[in-house]
CSV table of C-alpha atoms and ligand atoms in Angstrom, one decimal:
chain,number,residue,atom,x,y,z
H,26,MET,CA,39.1,173.2,159.9
H,27,GLU,CA,41.8,174.2,162.2
H,28,ARG,CA,43.3,171.6,164.4
H,29,LEU,CA,42.6,171.9,168.1
H,30,TRP,CA,46.0,172.0,169.9
H,31,ALA,CA,45.9,170.8,173.5
H,32,PRO,CA,49.3,171.1,175.1
H,33,TRP,CA,48.2,169.8,178.4
H,34,ARG,CA,47.4,166.4,177.0
H,35,LEU,CA,51.0,165.5,177.7
H,36,ILE,CA,51.1,163.5,180.9
H,37,TYR,CA,52.9,164.9,183.8
H,38,VAL,CA,55.0,161.8,184.8
H,39,THR,CA,56.9,161.0,187.9
H,40,GLY,CA,57.9,157.9,189.8
H,41,ALA,CA,57.3,159.5,193.2
H,42,GLY,CA,54.9,158.0,195.8
H,43,GLY,CA,53.4,159.8,198.8
H,44,ALA,CA,50.6,161.7,200.6
H,45,SER,CA,47.7,160.6,198.5
H,46,GLU,CA,49.0,157.3,197.3
H,47,GLY,CA,50.9,157.8,194.0
H,48,CYS,CA,49.6,161.3,193.4
H,49,VAL,CA,52.3,163.4,191.8
H,50,PHE,CA,50.7,166.7,192.9
H,51,CYS,CA,50.4,165.5,196.6
H,52,THR,CA,54.0,164.4,196.5
H,53,SER,CA,55.4,167.6,195.1
H,54,ALA,CA,56.4,168.5,198.7
H,55,ASP,CA,59.1,165.9,198.0
H,56,PRO,CA,62.5,167.8,198.1
H,57,SER,CA,63.5,166.3,194.8
H,58,ARG,CA,60.6,168.1,193.3
H,59,GLU,CA,61.3,171.4,195.1
H,60,GLU,CA,63.5,172.7,192.2
H,61,LEU,CA,60.4,172.7,190.0
H,62,VAL,CA,58.2,174.6,192.5
H,63,LEU,CA,58.0,178.3,191.9
H,64,ILE,CA,55.9,179.5,194.8
H,65,ARG,CA,53.9,178.0,197.7
H,66,SER,CA,51.0,179.5,199.6
H,67,ALA,CA,48.9,178.0,202.4
H,68,VAL,CA,46.3,176.8,199.9
H,69,CYS,CA,48.0,176.3,196.5
H,70,TYR,CA,51.3,176.2,194.8
H,71,VAL,CA,52.8,176.7,191.3
H,72,ILE,CA,55.1,174.1,189.7
H,73,LEU,CA,56.9,173.8,186.3
H,74,ASN,CA,55.7,170.9,184.1
H,75,LEU,CA,58.4,168.3,184.0
H,76,TYR,CA,57.7,167.7,180.4
H,77,PRO,CA,56.9,171.2,179.1
H,78,TYR,CA,55.5,172.0,175.6
H,79,ASN,CA,57.1,175.4,175.7
H,80,ASN,CA,59.5,177.2,177.9
H,81,GLY,CA,57.6,178.3,181.0
H,82,HIS,CA,54.8,175.6,180.9
H,83,LEU,CA,53.6,175.6,184.5
H,84,MET,CA,50.7,174.5,186.6
H,85,VAL,CA,48.8,176.0,189.5
H,86,VAL,CA,47.7,173.3,191.9
H,87,PRO,CA,45.6,173.3,195.1
H,88,ASN,CA,47.5,171.7,198.0
H,89,ARG,CA,44.5,169.6,198.8
H,90,HIS,CA,43.8,166.4,196.8
H,91,VAL,CA,40.6,167.4,194.9
H,92,ALA,CA,39.6,166.3,191.4
H,93,THR,CA,37.1,168.9,190.4
H,94,LEU,CA,36.2,172.6,190.7
H,95,ALA,CA,33.0,171.3,192.3
H,96,ALA,CA,35.0,169.9,195.2
H,97,THR,CA,37.0,173.1,195.8
H,98,THR,CA,36.3,175.6,198.6
H,99,ALA,CA,35.7,179.3,197.9
H,100,GLY,CA,39.2,179.9,199.4
H,101,GLU,CA,40.8,177.4,197.0
H,102,GLN,CA,39.0,178.9,194.0
H,103,ALA,CA,40.2,182.4,194.9
H,104,GLU,CA,43.7,181.3,195.4
H,105,LEU,CA,43.8,179.3,192.2
H,106,MET,CA,42.8,182.4,190.3
H,107,ARG,CA,45.1,184.7,192.2
H,108,LEU,CA,48.1,182.5,191.4
H,109,THR,CA,46.9,181.9,187.8
H,110,ARG,CA,46.9,185.7,187.5
H,111,HIS,CA,50.4,185.9,189.0
H,112,ALA,CA,51.5,183.2,186.5
H,113,GLU,CA,50.2,185.3,183.6
H,114,ILE,CA,52.1,188.3,184.9
H,115,ALA,CA,55.3,186.3,185.5
H,116,LEU,CA,55.3,184.5,182.1
H,117,THR,CA,54.6,187.8,180.3
H,118,GLU,CA,57.4,189.5,182.1
H,119,ALA,CA,59.9,186.7,181.7
H,120,TYR,CA,59.1,185.5,178.2
H,121,SER,CA,57.0,188.1,176.4
H,122,PRO,CA,54.8,185.4,174.8
H,123,GLN,CA,52.4,186.4,172.1
H,124,GLY,CA,49.7,184.3,173.8
H,125,ILE,CA,49.1,182.0,176.7
H,126,ASN,CA,47.0,178.9,176.9
H,127,VAL,CA,45.2,178.7,180.2
H,128,GLY,CA,43.3,175.5,180.8
H,129,LEU,CA,41.9,172.8,183.0
H,130,ASN,CA,41.3,169.2,181.8
H,131,LEU,CA,38.7,167.4,183.9
H,132,GLY,CA,38.5,163.6,183.1
H,133,ARG,CA,40.4,161.4,180.7
H,134,PRO,CA,38.5,162.2,177.5
H,135,ALA,CA,39.2,165.9,178.1
H,136,GLY,CA,42.9,165.1,178.0
H,137,ALA,CA,43.8,165.0,181.7
H,138,GLY,CA,47.0,163.2,182.5
H,139,ILE,CA,46.5,163.3,186.2
H,140,LEU,CA,42.8,162.6,186.9
H,141,ASP,CA,42.4,163.0,190.6
H,142,HIS,CA,44.2,166.2,191.5
H,143,LEU,CA,43.0,169.4,189.8
H,144,HIS,CA,45.6,171.6,188.1
H,145,VAL,CA,45.5,174.7,185.9
H,146,HIS,CA,48.0,174.7,183.0
H,147,LEU,CA,49.5,177.8,181.6
H,148,VAL,CA,51.5,177.5,178.3
H,149,PRO,CA,53.2,180.5,176.8
H,150,ARG,CA,52.6,180.6,173.0
H,151,TRP,CA,54.3,182.3,170.1
H,152,ASN,CA,53.1,182.6,166.5
H,153,GLY,CA,54.1,179.6,164.5
H,154,ASP,CA,55.2,177.5,167.5
H,155,THR,CA,52.7,174.7,166.8
H,156,ASN,CA,54.6,172.9,164.1
H,157,PHE,CA,57.8,173.1,166.1
H,158,MET,CA,56.2,171.8,169.2
H,159,THR,CA,54.5,168.9,167.3
H,160,VAL,CA,58.0,167.7,166.4
H,161,VAL,CA,59.7,168.2,169.7
H,162,GLY,CA,56.8,168.1,172.1
H,163,ASN,CA,57.6,164.6,173.4
H,164,VAL,CA,61.2,165.3,173.9
H,165,ARG,CA,62.1,165.7,177.5
H,166,VAL,CA,63.7,169.0,178.3
H,167,LEU,CA,66.9,168.7,180.2
H,168,PRO,CA,66.8,169.4,183.9
H,169,GLU,CA,69.2,172.3,183.5
H,170,ASP,CA,66.7,173.9,181.2
H,171,LEU,CA,64.0,173.6,183.8
H,172,GLU,CA,66.3,175.0,186.5
H,173,ALA,CA,67.0,177.9,184.3
H,174,THR,CA,63.3,178.4,183.8
H,175,ALA,CA,62.7,178.2,187.5
H,176,ALA,CA,65.5,180.7,188.2
H,177,LYS,CA,63.9,183.1,185.9
H,178,LEU,CA,60.3,182.8,187.1
H,179,ARG,CA,60.7,182.2,190.8
H,180,PRO,CA,61.9,185.7,191.8
H,181,ILE,CA,58.9,187.2,189.9
H,182,PHE,CA,56.4,185.0,191.8
H,183,GLU,CA,58.1,185.9,195.1
H,184,ARG,CA,58.0,189.6,194.3
H,185,LEU,CA,54.3,189.4,193.4
H,186,GLN,CA,53.6,187.5,196.6
H,187,ARG,CA,55.6,189.9,198.7
H,188,ASP,CA,54.1,193.0,197.2
H,189,ASN,CA,50.6,191.4,197.4
H,190,VAL,CA,49.9,192.3,193.8
J,12,ZN,ZN1,46.9,164.7,195.0
C-alpha cells in the first residue's frame, strides 16, 4: 500500500505573540513576518511556510481567527478559494510543478500544526520528490531562500490581484 504523504504535518513554528494570544496567523501582521507575506486582501492573506517541504510551500489564511470552515462566512469562503486559485496560478507560473497538494487539516489527528486558525496549504510537487523531502523535510530552509521564493511569487500575486483575474 502506498504511503500517505502529508506535507502539512510539519508545524508552522514561530515565537511571535499577538492579536489572538500566541496565534501565529493572527500575528503575521508583525513586520518581521512581512517578508513572508505574498499578498493581502481585506479578508485573507497568503504567506510562505517558514519551514517549507518544497520550494513555494505557502498557505492561504483568513484574517479572522477561525478554526473551521463551519465558522467562516460566505465572504471568507469565496476569498479563500479565490486566493487558493491565485496560488495555483502563481506556483504553476513560477515553478512549473508536476503536481500541487492543496489541503486543509482540521484538528490534531488530521495533522494540524496550528489548531485554532484555519489555513489552506499548497505544496508544489515533482515526480520523485517524496524520498528527497523525507530526508531534508525537517531541515530549516535559510531565510535567503524564502526571500528569493517571495521575490519570485509576490509580483505574480500582485499582478493577478491588480488584473482581477
Ligand atoms: Zn489566529
